[in-house]
XYZ file of C-alpha atoms in Angstrom:
717
model
C -1.802 -22.116 -45.882
C -0.843 -19.117 -48.044
C -3.300 -16.463 -49.041
C -2.647 -16.824 -52.761
C -3.951 -20.423 -52.538
C -7.392 -19.397 -51.298
C -10.155 -18.907 -53.797
C -12.618 -17.022 -51.555
C -12.450 -15.013 -48.292
C -15.519 -14.556 -46.011
C -15.266 -11.604 -43.648
C -17.887 -11.651 -40.922
C -21.419 -12.796 -41.586
C -22.596 -9.967 -43.839
C -19.795 -9.185 -46.265
C -20.285 -12.119 -48.648
C -17.427 -13.582 -50.731
C -14.659 -11.430 -52.229
C -12.825 -13.009 -55.175
C -9.001 -12.771 -55.121
C -7.362 -11.957 -58.439
C -4.221 -10.101 -57.396
C -2.701 -12.307 -54.731
C -1.539 -11.243 -51.308
C -1.474 -7.505 -51.957
C -5.239 -7.353 -52.666
C -6.011 -9.465 -49.605
C -3.894 -7.262 -47.361
C -5.587 -4.221 -48.776
C -9.004 -5.565 -47.992
C -7.949 -6.411 -44.445
C -6.510 -2.934 -43.855
C -9.652 -1.336 -45.268
C -11.789 -3.200 -42.758
C -9.481 -2.289 -39.923
C -7.995 -5.727 -39.150
C -4.433 -6.034 -37.879
C -4.015 -9.845 -37.847
C -1.867 -11.579 -40.471
C -3.475 -12.749 -43.692
C -2.952 -16.381 -42.829
C -4.853 -15.940 -39.545
C -7.823 -14.160 -41.103
C -8.102 -16.734 -43.821
C -8.083 -19.529 -41.286
C -10.853 -18.023 -39.194
C -13.201 -17.038 -42.005
C -12.799 -19.592 -44.802
C -15.664 -22.102 -44.951
C -14.605 -25.604 -46.047
C -17.539 -27.053 -47.962
C -16.017 -30.338 -49.179
C -15.191 -28.912 -52.659
C -12.104 -27.896 -54.563
C -11.920 -24.097 -55.151
C -10.028 -22.706 -58.062
C -7.817 -19.588 -57.844
C -8.370 -17.305 -60.866
C -4.799 -15.993 -60.737
C -2.749 -19.154 -61.289
C -5.314 -22.037 -61.439
C -3.610 -23.691 -58.437
C -5.855 -26.309 -56.755
C -6.033 -26.896 -52.971
C -7.643 -30.151 -51.704
C -9.943 -29.013 -48.835
C -12.124 -32.095 -48.545
C -13.811 -31.975 -45.082
C -13.093 -34.662 -42.504
C -16.090 -33.592 -40.415
C -18.297 -36.401 -41.702
C -16.020 -38.960 -40.061
C -14.400 -37.217 -37.103
C -17.101 -34.766 -35.958
C -17.094 -31.016 -35.653
C -15.099 -29.127 -33.015
C -17.056 -28.493 -29.810
C -15.896 -26.251 -26.941
C -17.037 -26.227 -23.315
C -16.155 -22.928 -21.609
C -15.646 -22.639 -17.829
C -13.630 -20.580 -15.352
C -14.338 -17.239 -13.707
C -16.491 -15.456 -16.279
C -17.655 -12.529 -14.136
C -15.893 -10.062 -11.833
C -17.340 -9.373 -8.433
C -15.162 -6.256 -7.865
C -12.748 -4.084 -9.828
C -9.831 -5.617 -7.934
C -10.645 -9.126 -9.178
C -9.450 -10.755 -12.389
C -11.202 -13.444 -14.410
C -9.988 -16.505 -16.269
C -11.204 -18.742 -19.129
C -10.795 -22.524 -19.276
C -11.475 -24.299 -22.604
C -12.384 -27.978 -22.928
C -12.141 -28.897 -26.637
C -13.627 -32.021 -28.211
C -14.179 -33.233 -31.763
C -11.997 -32.671 -34.791
C -8.514 -34.257 -34.834
C -5.884 -33.349 -32.268
C -3.613 -31.536 -31.808
C -5.401 -28.178 -31.757
C -3.907 -24.712 -32.279
C -5.296 -21.653 -30.508
C -5.049 -17.970 -31.442
C -6.758 -15.265 -29.403
C -7.697 -11.818 -30.653
C -4.645 -10.444 -28.864
C -2.484 -12.994 -30.792
C -1.827 -15.198 -27.754
C -1.626 -18.899 -28.667
C -2.314 -20.496 -25.295
C -5.402 -22.669 -24.683
C -6.551 -21.031 -21.392
C -6.421 -17.374 -20.352
C -5.871 -15.959 -16.834
C -5.732 -12.577 -15.046
C -8.382 -11.097 -17.322
C -10.262 -7.825 -17.162
C -13.942 -7.614 -18.095
C -14.558 -7.722 -21.830
C -15.143 -9.955 -24.854
C -12.439 -12.497 -25.758
C -12.376 -14.342 -29.088
C -10.396 -17.532 -29.708
C -9.836 -19.239 -33.067
C -9.297 -23.006 -32.816
C -7.983 -25.194 -35.629
C -7.455 -28.976 -35.623
C -4.730 -30.905 -37.501
C -6.971 -31.161 -40.611
C -7.500 -27.442 -40.775
C -11.079 -27.542 -39.481
C -11.747 -24.221 -37.751
C -13.948 -23.081 -34.899
C -14.452 -19.582 -33.455
C -15.594 -19.017 -29.866
C -16.443 -15.657 -28.269
C -16.395 -15.487 -24.456
C -17.583 -12.575 -22.351
C -16.045 -11.835 -18.935
C -18.769 -9.854 -17.194
C -17.766 -6.568 -15.534
C -18.465 -5.976 -11.817
C -22.132 -5.426 -11.044
C -23.450 -4.183 -7.688
C -25.289 -6.706 -5.486
C -27.194 -4.705 -2.850
C -29.397 -6.366 -0.218
C -32.109 -4.775 1.879
C -33.881 -5.951 5.032
C -37.601 -5.948 4.300
C -38.751 -6.699 7.831
C -37.829 -8.459 11.076
C -40.049 -9.790 13.817
C -38.823 -10.293 17.379
C -39.257 -13.569 19.250
C -42.084 -13.545 21.769
C -39.599 -14.386 24.535
C -36.042 -15.459 25.104
C -36.864 -19.177 24.825
C -39.254 -18.965 21.879
C -38.381 -19.415 18.201
C -41.171 -17.153 16.918
C -38.920 -14.537 15.315
C -38.603 -14.011 11.578
C -36.689 -11.962 9.007
C -37.236 -11.193 5.334
C -34.600 -9.861 2.915
C -34.707 -8.711 -0.709
C -32.193 -8.093 -3.506
C -32.483 -4.386 -4.194
C -29.882 -4.317 -6.999
C -28.447 -7.358 -8.756
C -28.022 -9.199 -12.023
C -31.360 -11.010 -11.653
C -32.611 -14.456 -10.755
C -31.611 -17.025 -9.800
C -29.982 -16.154 -6.464
C -28.462 -18.574 -3.958
C -29.111 -17.685 -0.305
C -27.254 -18.966 2.786
C -28.420 -17.989 6.287
C -26.097 -18.262 9.249
C -28.458 -20.705 11.013
C -28.419 -23.160 8.070
C -31.444 -22.117 6.000
C -30.728 -22.031 2.258
C -32.378 -20.580 -0.849
C -35.137 -18.738 1.016
C -35.611 -14.969 1.156
C -37.567 -15.286 4.398
C -36.493 -17.089 7.576
C -39.028 -18.067 10.242
C -38.985 -19.887 13.589
C -35.995 -17.844 14.759
C -35.030 -17.544 18.445
C -33.512 -14.319 19.739
C -29.921 -13.803 18.541
C -27.602 -12.409 15.855
C -27.834 -13.645 12.242
C -26.378 -13.052 8.811
C -27.716 -13.815 5.350
C -25.434 -14.110 2.297
C -26.813 -13.908 -1.263
C -24.890 -15.190 -4.303
C -25.746 -14.213 -7.882
C -25.432 -16.431 -10.959
C -21.689 -15.677 -11.140
C -21.151 -16.552 -7.459
C -20.628 -12.918 -6.474
C -22.005 -12.351 -2.995
C -23.244 -9.777 -0.501
C -23.984 -10.229 3.207
C -26.484 -8.552 5.497
C -26.421 -8.862 9.301
C -29.335 -8.433 11.697
C -30.529 -9.307 15.210
C -33.734 -10.861 16.542
C -34.656 -9.420 19.938
C -36.816 -10.932 22.690
C -40.110 -9.392 23.818
C -40.175 -11.133 27.174
C -38.266 -13.274 29.687
C -37.373 -16.848 28.769
C -39.000 -19.979 30.203
C -36.545 -22.041 32.231
C -36.935 -25.741 33.033
C -35.234 -28.078 35.493
C -35.946 -31.786 34.987
C -35.896 -34.819 37.280
C -35.686 -38.059 35.240
C -36.301 -41.548 36.631
C -34.676 -44.165 34.389
C -36.286 -47.576 33.934
C -35.137 -50.578 35.904
C -35.070 -53.111 33.071
C -34.548 -52.467 29.390
C -38.042 -53.781 28.601
C -39.858 -52.073 31.503
C -42.112 -49.034 31.268
C -41.596 -47.450 34.691
C -39.592 -44.378 33.702
C -40.765 -40.846 34.616
C -39.983 -37.192 33.823
C -40.870 -34.426 36.307
C -40.366 -30.732 35.512
C -39.796 -27.562 37.538
C -40.747 -24.531 35.387
C -39.755 -20.925 36.127
C -39.676 -17.645 34.219
C -42.303 -16.807 31.629
C -45.889 -16.014 32.606
C -48.091 -18.620 34.303
C -50.181 -20.631 33.649
C -48.249 -23.006 31.367
C -49.450 -25.625 28.883
C -47.539 -28.772 27.969
C -47.572 -30.871 24.782
C -45.453 -34.047 24.913
C -44.415 -36.128 21.919
C -46.269 -39.147 23.391
C -49.547 -37.179 23.442
C -49.560 -36.272 27.158
C -50.496 -32.732 28.214
C -49.495 -32.829 31.910
C -46.380 -31.232 33.396
C -45.031 -34.597 34.568
C -45.281 -37.920 32.703
C -44.865 -41.479 34.011
C -44.988 -45.104 32.844
C -42.343 -44.477 30.212
C -40.183 -46.906 28.277
C -36.600 -46.087 27.348
C -36.282 -43.387 24.696
C -36.385 -39.648 23.958
C -39.388 -37.456 24.788
C -40.025 -33.957 23.384
C -42.127 -31.325 25.157
C -43.395 -27.929 24.017
C -44.063 -25.553 26.947
C -46.113 -22.400 26.354
C -46.928 -19.637 28.838
C -49.903 -17.279 29.018
C -48.009 -14.599 27.080
C -47.350 -16.760 24.036
C -43.739 -17.583 24.977
C -42.725 -21.170 24.197
C -39.840 -23.515 24.916
C -39.100 -26.872 23.278
C -36.992 -29.401 25.191
C -35.963 -33.016 24.689
C -35.343 -35.462 27.560
C -34.074 -39.043 27.497
C -35.212 -41.878 29.725
C -32.420 -44.421 29.912
C -32.461 -48.107 30.747
C -29.963 -50.043 32.752
C -27.454 -52.110 30.825
C -29.600 -54.632 28.957
C -29.503 -58.191 30.190
C -28.081 -60.458 27.475
C -27.313 -64.166 27.124
C -24.151 -65.146 25.263
C -23.631 -68.699 23.998
C -20.262 -70.102 25.035
C -20.493 -73.580 23.511
C -22.914 -76.257 22.249
C -21.863 -79.908 22.045
C -23.958 -81.824 19.547
C -24.644 -85.552 19.932
C -22.753 -88.090 17.847
C -25.379 -90.819 17.716
C -29.059 -90.362 17.043
C -31.089 -90.931 20.181
C -28.180 -90.428 22.552
C -28.153 -87.860 25.373
C -24.590 -86.599 25.148
C -25.127 -82.951 24.229
C -24.489 -79.927 26.446
C -25.009 -76.131 26.391
C -22.801 -73.539 28.094
C -23.871 -69.891 28.352
C -22.717 -66.645 29.969
C -24.689 -63.554 31.040
C -23.717 -59.913 30.466
C -25.468 -56.795 31.707
C -28.157 -56.767 34.375
C -27.491 -57.091 38.091
C -26.065 -60.265 39.656
C -26.875 -62.776 41.013
C -28.844 -64.506 38.246
C -31.334 -67.374 38.275
C -31.851 -69.828 35.396
C -34.973 -71.665 34.280
C -34.502 -74.168 31.410
C -37.311 -75.778 29.428
C -36.085 -79.234 30.518
C -36.453 -78.276 34.195
C -32.786 -77.493 34.918
C -31.924 -74.423 37.020
C -28.139 -74.324 36.498
C -26.231 -71.970 34.255
C -25.052 -74.804 31.988
C -26.919 -78.024 31.160
C -25.552 -81.424 30.086
C -26.662 -84.949 29.033
C -28.967 -83.576 26.387
C -30.593 -85.279 23.436
C -31.127 -83.499 20.118
C -33.731 -80.741 20.228
C -34.462 -77.144 21.226
C -33.800 -75.861 24.733
C -35.217 -72.570 26.038
C -33.835 -70.655 29.019
C -35.083 -67.689 31.048
C -32.420 -65.722 32.963
C -33.570 -63.346 35.750
C -31.269 -60.853 37.515
C -31.428 -59.456 41.070
C -33.604 -56.531 39.933
C -36.208 -58.867 38.471
C -35.237 -58.159 34.868
C -35.231 -61.201 32.628
C -34.287 -62.303 29.147
C -35.165 -65.404 27.112
C -33.088 -67.386 24.628
C -33.348 -70.630 22.656
C -30.601 -73.054 21.613
C -30.560 -76.105 19.366
C -28.648 -79.309 20.085
C -28.095 -81.133 16.800
C -26.924 -84.521 15.760
C -23.300 -84.681 14.645
C -22.438 -84.724 10.953
C -21.563 -88.467 11.184
C -24.623 -89.399 13.253
C -26.731 -92.246 11.928
C -29.816 -91.010 10.106
C -32.571 -92.324 7.896
C -33.283 -90.398 4.692
C -36.685 -90.889 3.132
C -35.936 -90.962 -0.599
C -39.494 -91.443 -1.803
C -42.921 -92.696 -0.812
C -45.867 -93.423 -3.096
C -49.423 -93.599 -1.781
C -51.895 -96.224 -2.949
C -53.571 -95.136 -6.166
C -57.068 -96.367 -5.292
C -58.983 -97.012 -2.136
C -58.068 -100.590 -1.066
C -55.285 -100.954 -3.672
C -51.889 -102.440 -2.747
C -49.534 -100.473 -4.966
C -47.884 -98.083 -2.496
C -44.085 -97.920 -2.159
C -41.346 -96.631 0.189
C -37.652 -96.118 -0.446
C -35.317 -95.160 2.416
C -31.610 -94.332 2.540
C -28.898 -94.318 5.221
C -26.524 -91.466 6.030
C -23.802 -91.423 8.686
C -23.262 -94.245 11.089
C -20.816 -97.161 10.785
C -21.708 -100.287 8.796
C -22.792 -102.980 8.611
C -26.410 -101.946 9.193
C -29.391 -103.963 10.402
C -32.705 -102.935 8.801
C -36.033 -103.974 10.309
C -39.607 -102.971 9.273
C -42.605 -102.928 11.575
C -44.430 -105.512 9.407
C -41.550 -108.027 9.780
C -39.604 -107.384 6.572
C -35.815 -107.167 7.091
C -32.735 -105.961 5.224
C -34.662 -103.958 2.629
C -34.534 -100.223 2.046
C -37.069 -100.311 -0.784
C -40.636 -101.574 -0.270
C -43.327 -102.075 -2.924
C -46.897 -103.421 -3.260
C -47.955 -101.796 -0.006
C -51.508 -101.116 1.070
C -52.471 -98.052 3.090
C -51.102 -98.009 6.622
C -48.212 -97.060 8.902
C -44.756 -98.534 8.264
C -41.811 -97.974 10.640
C -38.247 -98.761 9.622
C -35.506 -99.176 12.241
C -31.800 -99.087 11.327
C -28.969 -100.029 13.705
C -25.245 -99.530 12.937
C -22.110 -101.334 14.133
C -21.484 -98.945 17.048
C -24.941 -99.502 18.503
C -26.662 -96.374 17.247
C -30.261 -96.978 16.265
C -32.746 -94.742 14.467
C -36.365 -95.211 13.431
C -38.766 -93.435 11.120
C -42.446 -93.917 10.514
C -43.831 -93.568 6.986
C -47.568 -93.306 6.374
C -48.935 -94.749 3.139
C -52.247 -93.123 2.422
C -55.061 -93.975 0.068
C -57.651 -91.685 -1.518
C -61.216 -91.680 -0.301
C -63.304 -94.356 -1.912
C -64.411 -93.302 -5.378
C -68.221 -93.170 -5.474
C -70.783 -91.999 -7.992
C -74.428 -91.208 -7.228
C -77.020 -90.358 -9.851
C -79.845 -87.916 -9.315
C -82.432 -86.309 -11.584
C -85.168 -83.718 -11.828
C -87.760 -82.497 -14.304
C -87.579 -78.934 -15.632
C -91.133 -77.925 -16.605
C -92.119 -74.812 -18.598
C -95.473 -73.970 -16.998
C -96.453 -71.625 -19.833
C -95.928 -74.126 -22.679
C -96.147 -77.453 -20.862
C -92.707 -78.413 -22.188
C -90.749 -80.879 -19.988
C -86.999 -81.425 -19.929
C -85.443 -84.215 -17.883
C -82.094 -83.444 -16.249
C -79.834 -86.105 -14.706
C -76.466 -85.564 -13.055
C -73.798 -87.499 -11.237
C -72.261 -86.569 -7.886
C -68.668 -87.798 -7.543
C -66.824 -88.154 -4.222
C -63.423 -89.561 -3.362
C -60.778 -90.627 -5.840
C -58.534 -88.090 -7.521
C -59.630 -85.515 -10.084
C -59.855 -85.012 -12.994
C -62.545 -87.612 -13.670
C -63.506 -89.316 -16.912
C -67.306 -89.655 -17.123
C -69.050 -92.082 -19.490
C -72.871 -92.405 -19.728
C -74.638 -95.247 -21.476
C -75.940 -92.594 -23.872
C -72.363 -91.763 -24.896
C -72.250 -88.380 -23.130
C -69.175 -87.474 -21.060
C -70.381 -84.494 -18.989
C -71.525 -84.412 -15.369
C -75.045 -83.464 -16.417
C -77.225 -84.801 -19.254
C -80.806 -84.374 -20.486
C -83.370 -87.105 -21.107
C -86.832 -87.038 -22.717
C -88.221 -90.542 -22.087
C -88.579 -92.956 -19.209
C -85.441 -95.069 -19.269
C -82.541 -96.483 -17.238
C -79.394 -94.393 -17.006
C -75.947 -95.765 -16.160
C -72.671 -93.912 -15.657
C -69.073 -95.080 -15.223
C -66.447 -92.886 -13.542
C -62.681 -93.267 -13.927
C -60.426 -90.987 -11.828
C -56.909 -89.694 -12.535
C -55.387 -92.805 -10.914
C -57.457 -95.180 -13.052
C -59.873 -96.113 -10.253
C -63.360 -97.027 -11.557
C -66.859 -96.873 -10.089
C -70.387 -96.806 -11.560
C -74.046 -96.183 -10.749
C -77.420 -96.647 -12.450
C -80.911 -95.253 -12.015
C -84.362 -95.530 -13.623
C -85.973 -92.206 -14.563
C -89.610 -91.439 -15.375
C -90.780 -88.891 -17.899
C -94.446 -87.833 -17.337
C -96.742 -85.749 -19.500
C -98.208 -82.352 -18.618
C -101.432 -81.213 -20.293
C -101.440 -77.693 -18.827
C -105.276 -77.310 -19.112
C -106.580 -78.684 -15.808
C -109.896 -77.115 -14.735
C -110.040 -74.519 -11.921
C -113.243 -72.579 -11.072
C -115.110 -71.172 -8.082
C -118.425 -69.492 -7.185
C -119.601 -67.656 -4.078
C -122.951 -67.048 -2.345
C -124.311 -65.658 0.884
C -124.420 -68.349 3.497
C -127.686 -67.024 4.947
C -130.656 -66.910 2.620
C -131.892 -63.304 2.282
C -134.193 -61.261 0.071
C -131.249 -58.925 -0.659
C -128.727 -60.488 -3.047
C -126.090 -57.839 -2.250
C -123.163 -58.678 0.018
C -122.791 -56.512 3.104
C -120.171 -56.130 5.790
C -120.047 -59.158 8.173
C -122.141 -61.360 5.843
C -120.719 -64.947 5.857
C -119.842 -65.825 2.241
C -119.529 -69.443 1.094
C -116.853 -69.941 -1.581
C -117.291 -73.199 -3.532
C -114.482 -74.414 -5.779
C -113.911 -76.964 -8.507
C -110.253 -78.040 -8.412
C -109.104 -80.750 -10.840
C -107.185 -83.736 -9.543
C -104.045 -82.504 -11.345
C -103.611 -79.891 -8.590
C -102.050 -80.981 -5.327
C -102.333 -77.731 -3.343
C -104.165 -74.408 -3.538
C -104.484 -71.024 -1.857
C -107.256 -68.414 -1.486
C -106.423 -64.698 -1.312
C -109.463 -62.577 -0.346
C -107.635 -59.282 -1.031
C -108.254 -58.084 2.519
C -105.119 -59.560 4.082
C -106.679 -62.992 4.746
C -105.270 -66.196 3.182
C -106.879 -69.650 3.322
C -105.827 -73.143 2.205
C -109.267 -74.727 2.601
C -110.955 -76.124 -0.464
C -114.354 -74.421 0.135
C -113.778 -71.693 2.744
C -116.325 -69.414 4.400
C -115.164 -65.815 4.590
C -116.509 -62.603 6.154
C -115.453 -59.193 4.836
C -115.110 -56.613 7.599
C -114.855 -53.574 5.296
C -116.858 -52.293 2.359
C -115.410 -52.135 -1.126
C -114.561 -54.200 -4.187
C -112.380 -57.239 -3.466
C -110.656 -59.333 -6.140
C -110.747 -62.838 -4.686
C -108.012 -65.034 -6.179
C -107.793 -68.841 -6.101
C -104.368 -70.220 -7.039
C -103.770 -73.957 -7.558
C -100.389 -75.739 -7.986
C -99.656 -79.054 -9.729
C -96.878 -81.532 -8.926
C -94.435 -79.587 -11.128
C -94.961 -76.288 -9.311
C -96.970 -74.797 -12.164
C -99.866 -72.606 -11.068
C -103.339 -71.743 -12.398
C -105.272 -68.696 -11.175
C -109.000 -67.919 -11.067
C -110.085 -64.379 -10.032
C -113.560 -62.933 -9.285
C -114.629 -59.564 -7.879
C -116.861 -59.363 -4.791
C -118.703 -56.070 -4.113
C -119.151 -55.581 -0.356
C -121.552 -52.859 0.805
C -121.516 -51.044 4.117
C -124.595 -51.346 6.356
C -127.010 -52.022 3.538
C -125.833 -49.269 1.177
C -126.592 -49.977 -2.490
C -125.293 -48.113 -5.525
C -126.070 -49.882 -8.808
C -125.011 -48.253 -12.086
C -126.683 -49.444 -15.330
C -124.295 -50.379 -18.125
C -126.608 -49.092 -20.966
C -129.638 -46.890 -21.669
C -131.854 -46.052 -24.713
C -132.900 -42.351 -24.871
C -135.534 -42.890 -27.622
C -138.618 -41.493 -25.793
C -140.475 -44.823 -25.423
C -140.631 -44.385 -21.645
C -138.335 -47.358 -20.971
C -134.780 -46.849 -19.874
C -134.682 -43.381 -21.435
C -132.225 -41.985 -18.872
C -128.989 -43.092 -17.301
C -130.007 -43.155 -13.640
C -128.346 -45.065 -10.773
C -130.195 -47.091 -8.149
C -129.147 -45.916 -4.652
C -129.837 -47.101 -1.167
C -128.328 -46.180 2.197
C -126.154 -43.278 1.005
C -126.088 -39.770 2.487
C -124.698 -37.872 -0.537
C -124.231 -38.582 -4.226
C -122.596 -36.886 -7.229
C -122.372 -38.111 -10.845
C -120.275 -36.824 -13.790
C -120.320 -38.052 -17.439
C -117.345 -37.837 -19.877
C -116.668 -38.946 -23.430
C -113.564 -40.997 -24.273
C -111.533 -37.852 -24.913
C -112.128 -36.705 -21.332
C -114.557 -33.952 -22.289
C -117.087 -33.276 -19.504
C -120.704 -33.782 -20.722
C -123.020 -33.884 -17.716
C -123.024 -33.375 -13.954
C -125.683 -33.908 -11.253
C -125.627 -34.153 -7.454
C -128.100 -34.970 -4.681
C -130.213 -37.904 -3.533
C -133.132 -37.145 -5.902
C -131.666 -37.359 -9.415
C -133.237 -36.670 -12.804
C -130.678 -38.777 -14.672
C -128.765 -38.110 -17.925
C -130.914 -38.174 -21.096
C -127.970 -38.481 -23.525
C -128.034 -34.800 -24.561
C -125.147 -32.336 -24.579
C -125.746 -28.618 -25.250
C -129.224 -29.373 -26.621
C -128.164 -32.132 -29.027
C -128.521 -35.854 -28.612
C -125.094 -37.477 -28.605
C -124.267 -40.319 -31.000
C -124.499 -43.948 -30.046
C -121.355 -45.214 -28.298
C -119.524 -45.766 -25.024
C -119.188 -43.072 -22.330
C -117.483 -42.916 -18.949
C -119.092 -42.093 -15.621
C -117.568 -41.158 -12.279
C -119.679 -41.218 -9.097
C -118.776 -40.142 -5.584
C -121.003 -40.974 -2.619
C -120.876 -41.118 1.179
C -122.035 -44.188 3.115
C -123.716 -44.026 6.539
C -120.323 -44.405 8.289
C -119.114 -41.209 6.601
C -116.753 -42.978 4.204
C -116.426 -41.285 0.805
C -116.414 -43.816 -2.036
C -115.347 -43.115 -5.644
C -116.368 -45.378 -8.504
C -115.840 -45.175 -12.266
C -117.249 -47.250 -15.088
C -118.586 -47.304 -18.588
C -122.118 -46.916 -19.982
C -123.333 -47.532 -23.568
C -125.764 -45.107 -25.225
C -128.062 -47.101 -27.570
C -130.459 -45.533 -30.068
């Protein structure tokens, strides 16, 4: 591409576009003015931007087609690798370019005018390469080869091991001078990427640190011992048999500072361990000075006793006893004894029928091993194949079927069934029961197979019903349901009312019938008469009470027998008294004695045939030892001399206090003592209006019990 064909030149990122009007001479002048020494063609190639347009040269109107191919072939992409940093001044770097995109082949021009793709033997500095594909698409890449940079390590601290056999030492290093994170660290004992190493035994170590450009520095150090090492001599007893647990490890410990502690990998803390199975056991030994030693010991087993199968001869005819098993024994200690599941005690067994045979082999040391082997029928042995069997669809039905097939053997075959049928492999119209087919071939082999034809449990339906009564409203709802047993689900249910669910409702006395059909088409039915009663819900329930002994005092006292007399309508079938003192009675007219003073709400509950209940409640005031406190429920403070004051009637009390309140809780009057004046209806010198007021009295009976009572009193004018 010649310079006079270019309409615009872009130099750098800040110069903008310079129009060419005087051809190559002006272009060269511009290049010299900016201090460039590369040819015009090269500068144009590296700085011209192809924008998919046609640029016009002002000098001669020549057109250059620079339509971009980037939209179809992709832009040029470069992956840079190689040695891009120098670790010392004696090293040289190199640059490897991996170019993708654009259209090959590519041309390369470096800022030193080299045209190779990769550069080698490089000093530190910045290297620029200009890459162009076969369509003229250009790409510029600047690569920096880093100069040497010091990597200086320092030892921050070291800690000696507590003793020669302990791994309690540690060391910590730091990068004093370097290019910065990340650093790769390799310790001589295998630790990587850590600035601190722990659990170090006494010895010499190195640590090598690599920076991001793989330049490295190494620091060496030693971990000393603060005390003598612990030394151990072991005596190991291997196990007799591979499955035994009679191994043992016994230790002789010297060095260090007694006493010693022991921590084994199996949880033991004693010096010696026994009852071990085969395997490896770790122990950590520590002395009184903090020195430790970790050791691993192995308890071995004798060569395991194994059974190897030499040969199995299967039988050629079902039912024959022509099989045999031959085995060999490896490992263990001869001689060996044999115990077979069929009672044989020889190494090999013969004259066997088809089946599984187990053997236990014991060696001279008492070790044993078990194995199982299967003697099969030969591939051409006569066999019966059950192709299909169909159970009876309904209990008692005769629609079962069996179809059998023959494999192996030599024809012709003789077929016989246990119910007398011959020469048939397919049976139909069978009822439930056991059917055995026997097949014999021409060489005398005979096989039999039993087939069980089953039938479902007898399909039954049983109707039941109940009445659901709403005790509050007297509403009754009849509920009937069917219980289905036997047959095969799902079931089709059909009531005489047309319903098809397991449960239905009824509202009159009637006869219900139901028919059940199961999944096999079996049918059963049931019927039942149901009654639908009426409930009035207003049966009479009352009771009264009186003192059993006639007395001039109508009040009820402790230990007075009280006769309770009830009226219970015939609608009720049972009843219960609750005297509110922990006593319950089911008598119709009970006699009850209250043993404590107080107010008792006596409740009589009666139940009808539907479980609905009616309750009658009355309060019984029981006084202690003749005490009487009667509070009037009204008084008339009008000055006529009759009932002018609110004054209680008391008897048999040792103290008394009375307080009067209005309905807003405001305190109006208070008086205490056994000789009372009574409340005259006044408050702060004014007669209160007619209405209801609240009193609270507190008194003590002769037994010393303090009793509180509240109530209402009406002031009437």
